[in-house]
Amino acid sequence: MPTKVSFPEGFVWGCATASYQIEGAWDEDGRGESIWDRFSHTPDRVRDGDTGDVACDHYHRYREDVALMKELGLQGYRFSIAWPRVYPSGKGEVNQKGLDFYSRLVDELLAAGITPFPTLYHWDLPQALQDEGGWANRETAQRFAEYCATVVDHLGDRVKRWLIFNEPWVFTVLGYLAGIHPPGLRDASTALRTTHVVNLAQGLAARAMRATGKVEGLGTAFSMGGVYPASDSDEDRAAAERFHRFNNVWFLEPALTGRYPDAYAGGTDPARFGVEPGDMDIVKTDFDYIGINLYTRSVVANAPNDANLGARAVPVPDAERTAFGWEVYPEAIHDVIMRIWNDYRLPIFVTENGSSYEDVLDAQGAVNDPQRVSFLQRYVAQVARAIDDGADVRGYYLWSLMDNFEWAMGYSQRFGIVYTDYPTQRRIVKASGHWYRDVIAANGYEF
Ligand code: GBH
């Protein structure tokens, strides 16, 4: 018997992308240098020396790209705005040409009947602000709020719903603790301070955006994953809970409650975050919804030797995996949505979900990606199950519209439902793209 998967009326089907990953035109029309330009232009930072200098050339091809979205029947499009296009050095004079690009993109989307859902920060900090300490510097929070208010002021007549940050956990932890994203630091105490500056930035930005009077919806897209204890023991269950607090709600919890979650086995002294009097009132942010980016899961065991969480992810042998090596575990999206819905009771958008596989353009000019179709069939069915179980999930944004610059992995990972032929910049809709178009048209599917 096939499974029938259906969605409530008004559920939004979309795709997601990010500025640095698709735009290219890195030094055009007054755009300033971003930390990803600096990082990718530094030898040995990105696989194969790849950079986002050209990427998908979306800056020049946005009209064709929006036409493609329309062909697919997309109802929503999540993209990000590059801060250094708007403020080339992070502050001071606005670069009108940068704002104009996003204004044209928004007009094009609206004309195609697609609702824009922009993210204000998807990792491309102006390098000039990094030179002053980046997210470790409290001043950056003020500059971010000013930038956000400027953008909302210019686009807010047409754009109603916004996401402030993309995955604060990823850019602080990978950038300042693991050193695999810019600025490439490995410094635990700086990393904790960036956590707090980012939270302040979010609170200040939300207030500055609302002050324009043009905002109808605000949230942030958080990186999350399924977390399951390695055994039924009390120790493993407690370790899994600490892992959830650090990996899933490390940023969400302070925004909603004004407190840092208890994730560290030995507790976390607020002084280590650099919290000053009054800060936690600013950090508290009035979200209209929560964005969840979810790809995989972790199985977690108690680990007394781990100095931080006292927890570690254990290998899952023989698991099904994507080309990136991430385990395919569809129930994770249901389980995380239910946990977040039960704990916080705010509407949820799936702001990213998808998979990378080694796609090839065949002799007939087609791209057959049955693994991605199967991945999506199973994950999206779990989103429907969460809705059936009572969670208020408003939409699903698939990562990604097209293959693009996958950060430290360069162009080696293809996440698109549209294949990007980089040498020619031709876009070829993959089998998964045809599948998604049919799902959107029917607001559901069978498999
Ligand atoms: C997102 O990051 C980004 O927002 C987006 O820009 C990016 O292109 C996309 O995802 C694809 O990577 O424990 O080894 O199984 C996602 C980052 C993905 C980080 C899952 C943690 C767990 C890997 N997260 N990952 S593992």
Coordinates of N, CA and C and ligand atoms in Angstrom, one line a residue, residues 18 21 122-123 166-167 170 223 293 295-298 324-327 352 399 404 406-407 415, ligand 1:
A18 N 21.5 31.1 -0.3 CA 22.1 32.1 0.5 C 23.1 33.0 -0.5
Q21 N 26.6 31.9 -1.4 CA 26.7 30.6 -2.1 C 26.2 30.6 -3.6
H122 N 23.5 35.5 6.5 CA 23.8 34.1 6.2 C 25.3 34.0 6.0
W123 N 26.0 34.5 7.0 CA 27.5 34.3 7.2 C 28.5 35.2 6.5
N166 N 20.9 33.2 10.0 CA 20.9 31.8 9.7 C 22.0 31.1 10.6
E167 N 21.5 30.1 11.3 CA 22.3 29.2 12.1 C 23.4 29.9 12.9
V170 N 26.2 27.6 14.0 CA 27.2 27.1 13.1 C 28.3 28.2 12.8
S223 N 20.1 25.9 13.4 CA 20.5 24.5 13.0 C 20.1 23.5 14.1
N293 N 16.4 24.3 10.6 CA 17.2 23.7 9.5 C 17.6 22.4 10.0
Y295 N 19.0 18.3 8.9 CA 19.6 17.4 7.9 C 19.7 16.0 8.4
T296 N 20.1 15.8 9.7 CA 20.5 14.5 10.2 C 20.2 14.3 11.7
R297 N 20.9 13.4 12.3 CA 20.7 13.1 13.7 C 22.1 12.8 14.3
S298 N 22.1 12.8 15.6 CA 23.3 12.3 16.4 C 22.8 11.3 17.4
F324 N 27.7 13.7 1.7 CA 28.5 14.4 2.7 C 28.8 13.5 3.9
G325 N 28.2 12.3 3.9 CA 28.4 11.4 5.0 C 27.4 11.6 6.2
W326 N 26.5 12.4 6.0 CA 25.5 12.6 7.1 C 24.4 11.5 7.0
E327 N 24.1 11.0 8.2 CA 23.1 9.9 8.2 C 21.7 10.4 7.8
E352 N 15.2 24.9 6.2 CA 16.2 24.1 5.3 C 16.0 22.6 5.6
W399 N 16.5 22.9 0.9 CA 17.8 23.3 0.6 C 18.4 22.3 -0.4
N404 N 25.3 24.8 -5.4 CA 26.0 26.1 -5.1 C 27.3 25.9 -4.3
E406 N 29.3 25.2 -1.5 CA 29.1 24.6 -0.2 C 30.2 24.9 0.8
W407 N 30.4 26.2 1.1 CA 31.3 26.7 2.1 C 32.7 26.0 2.1
F415 N 23.6 20.1 -3.6 CA 22.4 20.0 -2.8 C 21.2 20.4 -3.6
Ligands
GBH1 C1 23.3 24.7 6.4 O1 24.3 24.3 7.3 C2 23.6 26.0 5.8 O2 22.7 27.0 6.3 C3 23.7 26.1 4.3 O3 24.3 27.3 4.0 C4 24.4 24.9 3.8 O4 24.7 25.0 2.5 C5 23.6 23.7 4.1 O5 23.2 23.6 5.5 C6 24.2 22.4 3.7 O6 25.3 22.1 4.4 O7 27.1 15.4 12.6 O8 28.5 15.0 10.7 O9 26.3 14.3 10.7 C7 24.1 23.1 7.9 C8 25.1 22.8 8.9 C9 24.6 20.4 8.9 C10 26.0 21.4 10.6 C11 24.6 19.1 9.7 C12 26.0 20.1 11.3 C13 25.8 17.7 11.2 C14 26.8 16.8 10.5 N1 24.9 21.6 9.7 N2 25.8 19.0 10.5 S1 27.2 15.3 11.2

